[in-house]
CSV table of C-alpha atoms in Angstrom, one decimal:
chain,number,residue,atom,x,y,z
H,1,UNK,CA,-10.8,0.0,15.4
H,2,UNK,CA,-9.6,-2.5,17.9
H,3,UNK,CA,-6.6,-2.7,19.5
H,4,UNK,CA,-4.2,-5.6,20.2
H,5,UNK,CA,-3.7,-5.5,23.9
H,6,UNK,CA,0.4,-5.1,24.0
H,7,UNK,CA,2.1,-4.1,26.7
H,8,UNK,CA,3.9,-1.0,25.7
H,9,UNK,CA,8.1,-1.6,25.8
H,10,UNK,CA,10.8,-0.3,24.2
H,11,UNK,CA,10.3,-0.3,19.9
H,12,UNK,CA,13.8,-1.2,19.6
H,13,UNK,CA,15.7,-4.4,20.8
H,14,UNK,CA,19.1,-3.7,22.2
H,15,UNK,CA,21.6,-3.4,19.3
H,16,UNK,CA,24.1,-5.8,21.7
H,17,UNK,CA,21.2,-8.2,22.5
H,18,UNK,CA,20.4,-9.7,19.0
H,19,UNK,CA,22.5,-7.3,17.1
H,20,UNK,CA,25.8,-6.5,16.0
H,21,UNK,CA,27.4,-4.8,13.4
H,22,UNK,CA,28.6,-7.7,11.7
H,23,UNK,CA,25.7,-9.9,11.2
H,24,UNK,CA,24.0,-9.0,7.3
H,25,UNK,CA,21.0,-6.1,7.3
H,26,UNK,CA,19.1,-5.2,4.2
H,27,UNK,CA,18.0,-1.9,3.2
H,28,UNK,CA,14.5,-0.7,2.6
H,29,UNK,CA,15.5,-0.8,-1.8
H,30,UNK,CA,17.2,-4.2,-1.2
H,31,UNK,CA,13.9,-5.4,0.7
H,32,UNK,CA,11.1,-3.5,-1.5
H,33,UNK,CA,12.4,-5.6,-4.7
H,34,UNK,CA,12.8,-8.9,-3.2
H,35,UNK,CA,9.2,-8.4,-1.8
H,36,UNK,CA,7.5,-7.4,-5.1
H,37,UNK,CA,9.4,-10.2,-6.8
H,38,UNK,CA,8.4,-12.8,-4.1
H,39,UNK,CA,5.0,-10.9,-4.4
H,40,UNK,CA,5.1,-11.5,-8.2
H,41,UNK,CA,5.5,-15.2,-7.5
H,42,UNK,CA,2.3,-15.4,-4.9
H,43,UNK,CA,-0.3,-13.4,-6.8
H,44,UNK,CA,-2.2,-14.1,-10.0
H,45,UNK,CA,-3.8,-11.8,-12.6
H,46,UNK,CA,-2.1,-8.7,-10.4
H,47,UNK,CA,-0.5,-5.4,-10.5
H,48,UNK,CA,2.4,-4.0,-8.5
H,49,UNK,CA,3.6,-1.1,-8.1
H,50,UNK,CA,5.2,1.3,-5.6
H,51,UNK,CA,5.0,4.5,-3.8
H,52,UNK,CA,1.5,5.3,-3.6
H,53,UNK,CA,0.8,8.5,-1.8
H,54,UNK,CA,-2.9,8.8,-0.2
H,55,UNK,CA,-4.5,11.0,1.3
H,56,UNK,CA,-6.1,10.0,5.2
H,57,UNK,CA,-7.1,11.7,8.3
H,58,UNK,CA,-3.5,11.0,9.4
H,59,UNK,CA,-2.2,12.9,6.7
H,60,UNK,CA,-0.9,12.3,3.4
H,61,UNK,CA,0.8,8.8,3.5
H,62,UNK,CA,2.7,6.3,1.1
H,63,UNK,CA,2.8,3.4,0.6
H,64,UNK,CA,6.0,1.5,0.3
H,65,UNK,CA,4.7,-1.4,-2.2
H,66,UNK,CA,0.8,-1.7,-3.1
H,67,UNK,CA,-0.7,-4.7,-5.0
H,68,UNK,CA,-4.6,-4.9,-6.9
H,69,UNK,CA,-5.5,-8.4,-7.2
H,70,UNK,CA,-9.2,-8.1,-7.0
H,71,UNK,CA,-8.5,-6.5,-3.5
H,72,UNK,CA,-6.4,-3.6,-2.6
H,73,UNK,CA,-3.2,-4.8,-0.3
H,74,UNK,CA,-0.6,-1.8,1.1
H,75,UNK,CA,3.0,-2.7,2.2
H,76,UNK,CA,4.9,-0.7,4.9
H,77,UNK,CA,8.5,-1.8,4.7
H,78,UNK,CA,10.6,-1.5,7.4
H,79,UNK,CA,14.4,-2.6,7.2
H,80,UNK,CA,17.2,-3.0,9.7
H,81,UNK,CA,17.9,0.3,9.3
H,82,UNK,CA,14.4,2.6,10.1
H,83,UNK,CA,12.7,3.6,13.0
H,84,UNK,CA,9.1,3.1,13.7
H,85,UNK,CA,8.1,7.0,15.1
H,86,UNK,CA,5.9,6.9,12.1
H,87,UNK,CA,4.6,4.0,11.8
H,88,UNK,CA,1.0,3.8,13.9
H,89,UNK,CA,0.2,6.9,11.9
H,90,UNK,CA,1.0,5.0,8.3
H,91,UNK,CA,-0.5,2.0,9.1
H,92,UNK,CA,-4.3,3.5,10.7
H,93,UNK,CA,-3.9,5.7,7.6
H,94,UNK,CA,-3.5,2.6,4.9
H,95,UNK,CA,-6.3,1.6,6.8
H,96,UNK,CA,-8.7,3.9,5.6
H,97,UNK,CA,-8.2,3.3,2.1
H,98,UNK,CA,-6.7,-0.3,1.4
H,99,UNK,CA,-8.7,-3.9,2.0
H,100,UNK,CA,-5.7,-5.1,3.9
H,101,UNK,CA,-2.5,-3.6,5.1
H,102,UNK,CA,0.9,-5.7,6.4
H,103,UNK,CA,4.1,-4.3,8.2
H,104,UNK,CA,6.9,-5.9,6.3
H,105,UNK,CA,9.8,-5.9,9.3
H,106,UNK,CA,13.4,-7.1,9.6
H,107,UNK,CA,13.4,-10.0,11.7
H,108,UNK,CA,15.2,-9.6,14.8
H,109,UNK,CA,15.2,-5.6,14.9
H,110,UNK,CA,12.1,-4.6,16.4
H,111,UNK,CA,10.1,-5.8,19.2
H,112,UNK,CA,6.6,-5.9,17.9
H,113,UNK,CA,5.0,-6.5,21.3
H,114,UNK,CA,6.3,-2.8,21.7
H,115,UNK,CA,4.5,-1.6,18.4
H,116,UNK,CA,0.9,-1.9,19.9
H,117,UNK,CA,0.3,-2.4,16.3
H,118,UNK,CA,-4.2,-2.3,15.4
H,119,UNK,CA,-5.1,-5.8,15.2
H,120,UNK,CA,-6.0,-5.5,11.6
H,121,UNK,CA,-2.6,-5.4,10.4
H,122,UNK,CA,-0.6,-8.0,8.9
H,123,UNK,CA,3.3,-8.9,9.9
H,124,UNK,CA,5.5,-10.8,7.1
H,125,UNK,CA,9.1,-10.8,8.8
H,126,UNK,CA,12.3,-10.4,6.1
H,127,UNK,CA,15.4,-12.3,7.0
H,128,UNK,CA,18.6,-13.5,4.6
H,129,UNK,CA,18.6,-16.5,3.6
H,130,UNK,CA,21.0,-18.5,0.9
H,131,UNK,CA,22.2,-15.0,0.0
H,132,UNK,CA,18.8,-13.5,-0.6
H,133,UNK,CA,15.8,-11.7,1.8
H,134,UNK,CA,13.0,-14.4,1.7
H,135,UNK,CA,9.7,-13.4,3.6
H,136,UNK,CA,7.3,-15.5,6.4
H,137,UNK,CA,4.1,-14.4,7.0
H,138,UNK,CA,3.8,-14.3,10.9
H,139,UNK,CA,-0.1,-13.0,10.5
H,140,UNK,CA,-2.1,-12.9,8.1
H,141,UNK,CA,-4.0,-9.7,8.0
H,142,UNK,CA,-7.5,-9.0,8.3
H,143,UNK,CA,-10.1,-6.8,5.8
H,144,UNK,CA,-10.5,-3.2,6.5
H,145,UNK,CA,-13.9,-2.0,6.0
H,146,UNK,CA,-13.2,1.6,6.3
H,147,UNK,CA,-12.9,3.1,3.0
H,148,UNK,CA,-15.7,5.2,1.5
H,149,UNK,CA,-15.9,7.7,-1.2
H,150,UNK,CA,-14.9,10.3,0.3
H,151,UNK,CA,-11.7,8.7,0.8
H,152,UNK,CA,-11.3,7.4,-2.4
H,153,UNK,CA,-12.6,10.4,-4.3
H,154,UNK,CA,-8.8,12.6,-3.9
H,155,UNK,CA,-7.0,9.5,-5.3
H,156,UNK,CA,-8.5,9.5,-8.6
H,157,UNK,CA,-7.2,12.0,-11.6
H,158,UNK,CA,-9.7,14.3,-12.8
H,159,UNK,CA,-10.1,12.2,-16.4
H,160,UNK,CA,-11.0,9.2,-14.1
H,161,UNK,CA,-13.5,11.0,-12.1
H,162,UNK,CA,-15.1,12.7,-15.0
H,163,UNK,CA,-15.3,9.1,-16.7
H,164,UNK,CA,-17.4,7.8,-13.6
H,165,UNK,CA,-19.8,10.4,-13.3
H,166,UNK,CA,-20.4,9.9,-16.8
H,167,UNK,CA,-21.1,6.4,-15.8
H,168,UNK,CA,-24.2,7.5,-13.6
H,169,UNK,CA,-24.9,10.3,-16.3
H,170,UNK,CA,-24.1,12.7,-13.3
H,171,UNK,CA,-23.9,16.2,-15.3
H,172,UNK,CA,-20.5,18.4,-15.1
H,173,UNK,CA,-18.6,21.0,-16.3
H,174,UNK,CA,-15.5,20.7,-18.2
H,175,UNK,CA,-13.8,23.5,-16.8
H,176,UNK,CA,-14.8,22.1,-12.9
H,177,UNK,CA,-12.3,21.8,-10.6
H,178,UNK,CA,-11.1,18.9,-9.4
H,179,UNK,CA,-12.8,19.4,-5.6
H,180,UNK,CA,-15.8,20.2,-7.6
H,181,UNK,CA,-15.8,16.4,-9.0
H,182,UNK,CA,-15.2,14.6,-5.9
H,183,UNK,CA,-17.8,16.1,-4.0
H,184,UNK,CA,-20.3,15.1,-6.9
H,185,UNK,CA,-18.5,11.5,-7.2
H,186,UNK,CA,-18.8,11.1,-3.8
H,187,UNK,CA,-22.6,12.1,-3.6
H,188,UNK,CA,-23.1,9.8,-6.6
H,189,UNK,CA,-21.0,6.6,-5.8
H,190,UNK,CA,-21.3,4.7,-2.2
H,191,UNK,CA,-18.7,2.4,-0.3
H,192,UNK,CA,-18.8,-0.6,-2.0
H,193,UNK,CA,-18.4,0.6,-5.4
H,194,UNK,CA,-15.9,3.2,-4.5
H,195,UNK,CA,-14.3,0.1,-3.4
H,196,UNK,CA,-14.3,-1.8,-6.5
H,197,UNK,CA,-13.2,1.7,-8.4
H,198,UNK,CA,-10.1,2.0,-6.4
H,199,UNK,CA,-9.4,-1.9,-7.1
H,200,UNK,CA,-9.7,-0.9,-10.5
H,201,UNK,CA,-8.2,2.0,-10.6
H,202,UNK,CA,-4.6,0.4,-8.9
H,203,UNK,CA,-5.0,-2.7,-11.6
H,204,UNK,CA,-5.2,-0.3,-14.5
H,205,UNK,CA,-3.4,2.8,-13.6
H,206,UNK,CA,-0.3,1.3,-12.3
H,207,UNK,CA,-0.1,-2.0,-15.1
H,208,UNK,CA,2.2,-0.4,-17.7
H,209,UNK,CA,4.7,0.3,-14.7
H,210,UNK,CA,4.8,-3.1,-13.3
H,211,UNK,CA,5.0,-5.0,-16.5
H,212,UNK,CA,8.2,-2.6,-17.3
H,213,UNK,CA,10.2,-3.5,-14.2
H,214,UNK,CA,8.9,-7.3,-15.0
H,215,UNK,CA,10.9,-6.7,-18.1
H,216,UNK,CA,14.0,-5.0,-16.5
H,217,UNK,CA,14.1,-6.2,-13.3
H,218,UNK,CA,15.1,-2.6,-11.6
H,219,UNK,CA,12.9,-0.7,-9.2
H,220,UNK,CA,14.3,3.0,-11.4
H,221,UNK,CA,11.6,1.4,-13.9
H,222,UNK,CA,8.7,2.6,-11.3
H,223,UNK,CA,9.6,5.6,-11.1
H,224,UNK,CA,10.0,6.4,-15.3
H,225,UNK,CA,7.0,4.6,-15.9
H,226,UNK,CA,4.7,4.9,-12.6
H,227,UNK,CA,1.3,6.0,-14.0
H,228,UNK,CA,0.2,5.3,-17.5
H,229,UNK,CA,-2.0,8.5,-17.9
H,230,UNK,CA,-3.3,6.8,-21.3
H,231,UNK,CA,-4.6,3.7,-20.0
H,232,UNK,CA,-8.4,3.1,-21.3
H,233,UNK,CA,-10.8,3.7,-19.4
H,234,UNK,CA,-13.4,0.4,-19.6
H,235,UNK,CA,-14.9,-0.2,-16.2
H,236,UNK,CA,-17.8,-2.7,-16.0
């Protein structure tokens, strides 16, 4: 992966340089909602959702807010308020399973010339405005062609695996663990339509959830209502 060629500074601005402690910060809660509503208002036919842990070769990593439109988009939010120690690490890790990744930031707090972020990323800057965070998009971000099956293969819940390899009338056991059925889903399904599974996957899985907080409007209805293990299975 390529590498925008930054020169390496300080992450943080001085706090006295643009800073003080009387000028208005969000938090990561206050920014996450106004993003998946402002989100909400930008996308068509999608689902939103948030939290989603993946596994990468950068360890397990999750993802802040995560939208399936017919592509798989990851959100790493970072308020006023966080550091950016991790941050390299979540983003290369997105990276290997999402089409497109952005780094939602505070405007003002960080220096991203100091982030040597990959070039692949996407920056959307939060800032107040008429009482509320609004967002600009400072770059858009670019398609990740990393993901493969064996990266998608840990994501999916053992029901959803054994429904795919039924798909390719791939024989298994009931009682097989669930190792077991990603190393045969992953010998059975290649990149681009482990691709299009985990599109699907994020749209179906994850609907019940974001039509929930559509209704009340509070990010609580996430977690209550994350995952709707009884969503049917109808892939095409």
């Amino acid at each position: 992966m390529k590498y925008t060629n930054f020169k390496k500074e300080d992450i943080f601005l001085q706090e006295n340089n643009r800073y003080n402690s009387t000028m208005k910060r969000a938090d990561a809660p206050t920014i996450t909602y106004s993003l998946i509503e402002w989100l909400d208002n930008r996308y068509d036919n999608k689902t939103i959702t948030t939290e989603i842990s993946v596994n990468t070769t950068f360890g397990t990593k999750i993802a802040d807010v995560v939208v399936s439109n017919g592509h798989s988009i990851a959100y790493e939010v970072k308020s006023a308020f966080d550091t950016t120690k991790r941050l390299n690490a979540q983003v290369n890790g997105f990276s290997e399973m999402f089409e497109y990744v952005y780094l939602v930031y505070w405007d003002g707090k960080y220096n991203l010339k100091g982030l040597n972020l990959p070039s692949n990323i996407g920056l959307i800057k939060a800032y107040w405005k008429d009482d509320k965070v609004c967002f600009g998009i400072v770059q858009d971000a670019r398609i990740n062609r990393l993901a493969t099956s064996f990266n998608i293969a840990p994501f999916l819940w053992k029901k959803e695996l054994r429904y795919f390899l039924g798909l390719k009338q791939q024989k298994f056991k009931m009682s097989d663990d669930k190792d077991t059925l990603v190393e045969l889903f992953s010998k059975n399904y290649g990149k681009r339509d482990s691709v299009r599974i985990f599109r699907y996957v994020l749209k179906n899985r994850f609907e019940l959830g974001f039509s929930v907080f559509q209704k009340l409007k509070d990010l609580k209805a996430f977690r209550s209502n994350k995952s709707d293990i009884n969503y049917p299975l109808q892939y095409s």
